[in-house]
PDB file of C-alpha atoms in Angstrom:
ATOM      1  CA  MET A   1    -100.715-145.613 -61.898  1.00 78.00           C
ATOM      2  CA  ASP A   2    -103.453-148.052 -60.941  1.00 88.00           C
ATOM      3  CA  ARG A   3    -103.932-151.432 -62.593  1.00 90.00           C
ATOM      4  CA  ASP A   4    -106.819-150.347 -64.846  1.00 90.00           C
ATOM      5  CA  SER A   5    -104.956-147.264 -66.051  1.00 90.00           C
ATOM      6  CA  GLU A   6    -101.854-149.327 -66.708  1.00 92.00           C
ATOM      7  CA  ALA A   7    -103.880-151.830 -68.747  1.00 93.00           C
ATOM      8  CA  ALA A   8    -105.518-149.009 -70.728  1.00 93.00           C
ATOM      9  CA  TYR A   9    -102.095-147.454 -71.361  1.00 93.00           C
ATOM     10  CA  ALA A  10    -100.611-150.794 -72.492  1.00 94.00           C
ATOM     11  CA  GLU A  11    -103.534-151.312 -74.868  1.00 94.00           C
ATOM     12  CA  TYR A  12    -103.080-147.797 -76.262  1.00 94.00           C
ATOM     13  CA  VAL A  13     -99.346-148.351 -76.812  1.00 93.00           C
ATOM     14  CA  GLU A  14     -99.987-151.586 -78.689  1.00 95.00           C
ATOM     15  CA  GLN A  15    -102.592-149.886 -80.882  1.00 93.00           C
ATOM     16  CA  ALA A  16    -100.675-146.624 -81.494  1.00 92.00           C
ATOM     17  CA  TRP A  17     -97.022-147.691 -81.873  1.00 94.00           C
ATOM     18  CA  THR A  18     -96.959-148.411 -85.604  1.00 93.00           C
ATOM     19  CA  THR A  19     -98.930-145.305 -86.509  1.00 92.00           C
ATOM     20  CA  LEU A  20     -96.723-143.057 -84.368  1.00 94.00           C
ATOM     21  CA  VAL A  21     -93.545-144.455 -85.942  1.00 92.00           C
ATOM     22  CA  ARG A  22     -94.983-144.141 -89.454  1.00 90.00           C
ATOM     23  CA  ALA A  23     -96.107-140.567 -88.782  1.00 91.00           C
ATOM     24  CA  ALA A  24     -92.643-139.621 -87.510  1.00 91.00           C
ATOM     25  CA  ILE A  25     -91.064-141.087 -90.666  1.00 88.00           C
ATOM     26  CA  PHE A  26     -93.419-139.163 -92.933  1.00 87.00           C
ATOM     27  CA  LEU A  27     -92.665-136.038 -90.921  1.00 87.00           C
ATOM     28  CA  GLY A  28     -89.001-136.441 -91.885  1.00 84.00           C
ATOM     29  CA  ALA A  29     -87.359-138.654 -89.261  1.00 85.00           C
ATOM     30  CA  MET A  30     -85.160-141.618 -90.120  1.00 85.00           C
ATOM     31  CA  ALA A  31     -86.492-145.017 -89.016  1.00 86.00           C
ATOM     32  CA  HIS A  32     -84.388-145.302 -85.871  1.00 88.00           C
ATOM     33  CA  GLU A  33     -85.170-141.675 -84.994  1.00 89.00           C
ATOM     34  CA  ALA A  34     -88.867-142.298 -85.590  1.00 90.00           C
ATOM     35  CA  GLU A  35     -88.819-145.200 -83.155  1.00 93.00           C
ATOM     36  CA  ASP A  36     -86.998-143.065 -80.572  1.00 93.00           C
ATOM     37  CA  ILE A  37     -89.461-140.216 -81.058  1.00 93.00           C
ATOM     38  CA  ALA A  38     -92.459-142.548 -80.783  1.00 95.00           C
ATOM     39  CA  GLN A  39     -90.967-144.090 -77.651  1.00 95.00           C
ATOM     40  CA  THR A  40     -90.321-140.678 -76.098  1.00 94.00           C
ATOM     41  CA  THR A  41     -93.884-139.663 -76.942  1.00 95.00           C
ATOM     42  CA  LEU A  42     -95.254-142.775 -75.284  1.00 95.00           C
ATOM     43  CA  VAL A  43     -93.097-142.231 -72.195  1.00 94.00           C
ATOM     44  CA  ARG A  44     -94.542-138.729 -71.938  1.00 94.00           C
ATOM     45  CA  CYS A  45     -98.002-140.261 -72.370  1.00 94.00           C
ATOM     46  CA  TYR A  46     -97.265-142.648 -69.502  1.00 94.00           C
ATOM     47  CA  THR A  47     -96.136-139.917 -67.133  1.00 93.00           C
ATOM     48  CA  GLY A  48     -99.204-137.839 -67.978  1.00 93.00           C
ATOM     49  CA  TRP A  49    -101.666-140.666 -68.659  1.00 93.00           C
ATOM     50  CA  ASP A  50    -104.419-139.019 -66.601  1.00 91.00           C
ATOM     51  CA  LYS A  51    -104.330-135.981 -68.900  1.00 93.00           C
ATOM     52  CA  VAL A  52    -103.956-138.069 -72.050  1.00 92.00           C
ATOM     53  CA  SER A  53    -106.774-140.481 -71.258  1.00 91.00           C
ATOM     54  CA  SER A  54    -109.144-137.696 -70.214  1.00 91.00           C
ATOM     55  CA  ALA A  55    -108.378-135.452 -73.206  1.00 90.00           C
ATOM     56  CA  ASP A  56    -111.366-134.554 -75.361  1.00 88.00           C
ATOM     57  CA  ASN A  57    -109.378-135.551 -78.428  1.00 87.00           C
ATOM     58  CA  ARG A  58    -106.749-138.095 -77.366  1.00 89.00           C
ATOM     59  CA  ASP A  59    -105.299-138.571 -80.866  1.00 87.00           C
ATOM     60  CA  ALA A  60    -104.805-134.842 -81.321  1.00 87.00           C
ATOM     61  CA  TYR A  61    -103.209-134.632 -77.879  1.00 91.00           C
ATOM     62  CA  VAL A  62    -100.782-137.501 -78.574  1.00 93.00           C
ATOM     63  CA  TYR A  63     -99.840-136.325 -82.078  1.00 92.00           C
ATOM     64  CA  ARG A  64     -99.172-132.875 -80.677  1.00 92.00           C
ATOM     65  CA  MET A  65     -96.795-134.582 -78.239  1.00 94.00           C
ATOM     66  CA  LEU A  66     -95.192-136.441 -81.161  1.00 93.00           C
ATOM     67  CA  LEU A  67     -94.633-133.186 -83.070  1.00 91.00           C
ATOM     68  CA  ASN A  68     -93.139-131.607 -79.954  1.00 90.00           C
ATOM     69  CA  CYS A  69     -90.787-134.591 -79.472  1.00 91.00           C
ATOM     70  CA  LEU A  70     -89.754-134.348 -83.120  1.00 89.00           C
ATOM     71  CA  ARG A  71     -89.101-130.612 -82.778  1.00 86.00           C
ATOM     72  CA  ASP A  72     -87.142-131.196 -79.563  1.00 85.00           C
ATOM     73  CA  SER A  73     -84.925-133.723 -81.338  1.00 82.00           C
ATOM     74  CA  ARG A  74     -84.273-131.218 -84.144  1.00 76.00           C
ATOM     75  CA  ARG A  75     -82.932-128.653 -81.704  1.00 76.00           C
ATOM     76  CA  THR A  76     -79.830-130.667 -80.906  1.00 66.00           C
ATOM     77  CA  ARG A  77     -76.418-129.894 -82.365  1.00 52.00           C
ATOM     78  CA  TRP A  78     -76.262-133.431 -83.788  1.00 54.00           C
ATOM     79  CA  TRP A  79     -79.356-132.865 -85.895  1.00 50.00           C
ATOM     80  CA  LYS A  80     -78.035-129.629 -87.334  1.00 52.00           C
ATOM     81  CA  ASP A  81     -74.896-131.419 -88.537  1.00 53.00           C
ATOM     82  CA  ARG A  82     -76.771-134.410 -90.010  1.00 54.00           C
ATOM     83  CA  ALA A  83     -77.289-134.835 -93.758  1.00 46.00           C
ATOM     84  CA  ALA A  84     -80.992-134.685 -94.681  1.00 47.00           C
ATOM     85  CA  THR A  85     -80.808-137.359 -97.367  1.00 45.00           C
ATOM     86  CA  GLY A  86     -80.393-140.162 -94.849  1.00 51.00           C
ATOM     87  CA  ALA A  87     -84.085-139.985 -93.886  1.00 49.00           C
ATOM     88  CA  LEU A  88     -85.227-140.932 -97.378  1.00 50.00           C
ATOM     89  CA  GLU A  89     -82.832-143.845 -97.690  1.00 54.00           C
ATOM     90  CA  ASP A  90     -83.678-145.149 -94.226  1.00 53.00           C
ATOM     91  CA  ALA A  91     -87.434-144.834 -94.828  1.00 53.00           C
ATOM     92  CA  GLY A  92     -87.161-146.888 -97.992  1.00 55.00           C
ATOM     93  CA  ARG A  93     -85.405-149.664 -96.082  1.00 56.00           C
ATOM     94  CA  LEU A  94     -88.026-149.595 -93.315  1.00 54.00           C
ATOM     95  CA  LEU A  95     -90.953-149.792 -95.714  1.00 53.00           C
ATOM     96  CA  ALA A  96     -89.366-152.415 -97.974  1.00 50.00           C
ATOM     97  CA  THR A  97     -90.686-155.963 -97.956  1.00 46.00           C
ATOM     98  CA  ALA A  98     -89.212-159.082 -99.477  1.00 47.00           C
ATOM     99  CA  ASP A  99     -88.612-158.358-103.167  1.00 51.00           C
ATOM    100  CA  ASN A 100     -91.286-155.704-103.331  1.00 63.00           C
ATOM    101  CA  THR A 101     -89.411-153.094-105.324  1.00 68.00           C
ATOM    102  CA  ASP A 102     -92.576-151.340-106.501  1.00 69.00           C
ATOM    103  CA  SER A 103     -93.517-150.554-102.906  1.00 69.00           C
ATOM    104  CA  VAL A 104     -90.032-149.238-102.219  1.00 73.00           C
ATOM    105  CA  ALA A 105     -90.189-147.031-105.330  1.00 74.00           C
ATOM    106  CA  VAL A 106     -93.578-145.650-104.287  1.00 76.00           C
ATOM    107  CA  ALA A 107     -92.389-145.013-100.722  1.00 77.00           C
ATOM    108  CA  ASP A 108     -89.273-143.263-102.007  1.00 78.00           C
ATOM    109  CA  ALA A 109     -91.294-141.093-104.405  1.00 79.00           C
ATOM    110  CA  VAL A 110     -93.757-140.143-101.671  1.00 82.00           C
ATOM    111  CA  HIS A 111     -90.942-139.233 -99.274  1.00 82.00           C
ATOM    112  CA  ARG A 112     -89.193-137.166-101.912  1.00 84.00           C
ATOM    113  CA  ALA A 113     -92.436-135.394-102.826  1.00 85.00           C
ATOM    114  CA  LEU A 114     -93.225-134.686 -99.181  1.00 86.00           C
ATOM    115  CA  SER A 115     -89.731-133.310 -98.642  1.00 86.00           C
ATOM    116  CA  CYS A 116     -90.515-130.637-101.263  1.00 88.00           C
ATOM    117  CA  LEU A 117     -93.317-129.251 -99.080  1.00 90.00           C
ATOM    118  CA  THR A 118     -92.743-126.692 -96.374  1.00 92.00           C
ATOM    119  CA  LYS A 119     -92.704-128.072 -92.827  1.00 90.00           C
ATOM    120  CA  PRO A 120     -96.185-126.716 -91.914  1.00 92.00           C
ATOM    121  CA  ASN A 121     -97.680-128.076 -95.148  1.00 93.00           C
ATOM    122  CA  ARG A 122     -96.000-131.467 -94.724  1.00 91.00           C
ATOM    123  CA  ASP A 123     -97.324-131.668 -91.147  1.00 92.00           C
ATOM    124  CA  VAL A 124    -100.867-131.050 -92.374  1.00 94.00           C
ATOM    125  CA  VAL A 125    -100.653-133.629 -95.176  1.00 92.00           C
ATOM    126  CA  VAL A 126     -99.137-136.310 -92.939  1.00 90.00           C
ATOM    127  CA  LEU A 127    -101.593-135.803 -90.099  1.00 91.00           C
ATOM    128  CA  ARG A 128    -104.620-135.571 -92.366  1.00 91.00           C
ATOM    129  CA  TYR A 129    -103.903-138.313 -94.909  1.00 88.00           C
ATOM    130  CA  PHE A 130    -101.310-140.675 -93.441  1.00 86.00           C
ATOM    131  CA  VAL A 131    -102.455-140.585 -89.818  1.00 87.00           C
ATOM    132  CA  GLN A 132    -106.060-140.025 -90.980  1.00 86.00           C
ATOM    133  CA  LEU A 133    -107.007-137.379 -88.447  1.00 89.00           C
ATOM    134  CA  THR A 134    -110.030-135.232 -89.217  1.00 90.00           C
ATOM    135  CA  GLU A 135    -109.553-131.597 -90.213  1.00 92.00           C
ATOM    136  CA  ARG A 136    -110.615-130.556 -86.710  1.00 92.00           C
ATOM    137  CA  GLN A 137    -108.186-133.007 -85.058  1.00 91.00           C
ATOM    138  CA  THR A 138    -105.383-131.840 -87.345  1.00 92.00           C
ATOM    139  CA  ALA A 139    -106.149-128.239 -86.441  1.00 93.00           C
ATOM    140  CA  ASP A 140    -106.073-129.145 -82.744  1.00 90.00           C
ATOM    141  CA  VAL A 141    -102.730-130.925 -83.081  1.00 90.00           C
ATOM    142  CA  LEU A 142    -101.132-127.998 -84.891  1.00 91.00           C
ATOM    143  CA  GLY A 143    -102.853-125.296 -82.868  1.00 91.00           C
ATOM    144  CA  VAL A 144    -104.265-123.576 -85.948  1.00 94.00           C
ATOM    145  CA  PRO A 145    -107.815-122.879 -87.160  1.00 95.00           C
ATOM    146  CA  ALA A 146    -109.556-125.499 -89.306  1.00 93.00           C
ATOM    147  CA  GLY A 147    -109.560-123.031 -92.207  1.00 94.00           C
ATOM    148  CA  THR A 148    -105.767-122.917 -92.087  1.00 95.00           C
ATOM    149  CA  VAL A 149    -105.679-126.705 -92.326  1.00 95.00           C
ATOM    150  CA  LYS A 150    -107.954-126.568 -95.385  1.00 95.00           C
ATOM    151  CA  SER A 151    -105.896-123.907 -97.137  1.00 95.00           C
ATOM    152  CA  ARG A 152    -102.595-125.671 -96.392  1.00 95.00           C
ATOM    153  CA  LEU A 153    -104.052-128.933 -97.672  1.00 94.00           C
ATOM    154  CA  SER A 154    -105.257-127.246-100.848  1.00 93.00           C
ATOM    155  CA  ARG A 155    -101.852-125.706-101.567  1.00 94.00           C
ATOM    156  CA  SER A 156    -100.022-128.899-100.637  1.00 92.00           C
ATOM    157  CA  LEU A 157    -102.166-131.146-102.807  1.00 90.00           C
ATOM    158  CA  ALA A 158    -101.723-128.814-105.775  1.00 91.00           C
ATOM    159  CA  GLN A 159     -97.978-128.859-105.245  1.00 90.00           C
ATOM    160  CA  LEU A 160     -97.928-132.655-104.881  1.00 87.00           C
ATOM    161  CA  ALA A 161    -100.048-133.100-108.006  1.00 86.00           C
ATOM    162  CA  ALA A 162     -97.378-131.300-110.013  1.00 86.00           C
ATOM    163  CA  ASN A 163     -94.428-132.985-108.282  1.00 82.00           C
ATOM    164  CA  ASP A 164     -92.020-134.712-110.689  1.00 82.00           C
ATOM    165  CA  HIS A 165     -91.397-137.624-108.295  1.00 72.00           C
ATOM    166  CA  LEU A 166     -95.088-138.525-108.237  1.00 74.00           C
ATOM    167  CA  LEU A 167     -95.579-137.817-111.933  1.00 72.00           C
ATOM    168  CA  ASP A 168     -92.860-140.381-112.663  1.00 66.00           C
ATOM    169  CA  LEU A 169     -94.926-143.010-110.831  1.00 64.00           C
ATOM    170  CA  SER A 170     -98.107-142.238-112.710  1.00 60.00           C
ATOM    171  CA  GLY A 171     -96.361-142.207-116.063  1.00 58.00           C
ATOM    172  CA  GLY A 172     -97.130-138.497-116.469  1.00 54.00           C
ATOM    173  CA  THR A 173     -94.817-136.068-118.114  1.00 51.00           C
ATOM    174  CA  SER A 174     -92.607-133.867-116.003  1.00 46.00           C
ATOM    175  CA  ARG A 175     -92.601-130.133-116.419  1.00 46.00           C
TER     176      ARG A 175
END
């Protein structure tokens, strides 16, 4: 890799690291797993930087890599034996700040609500609202038509609006 490409890559890593880790957490990884997945994604970006930097939609390309790294990690025997509840507890610790219990409660409620969605619907919500990709970019990342993104978002938002974990935060009544 030449000096200019290396500088561009280093700048991209600095800009993208936090968002990649956060996206991996919202997609269901524990904090340490999210960091590993983000790091693996960025290593793959480094080895294919020419493709990444010349992609029409670099964010979509990189988040597709992130989803693939996450899926690869889920294929291991270790993952299949792991308890799913650890991700929520670990995410709360990662997002906690000094004596900011309200933020921890919100983060926990959001993670619990997201865990009630199907994997494809959670992917769409995280990429669209937490990563803030456009509908087109989200469709490119997931390899689905934009209409599918819209319909999944519609169903997901309706399900989240009725979710007991989020209703508890808003003071609404549970069903």
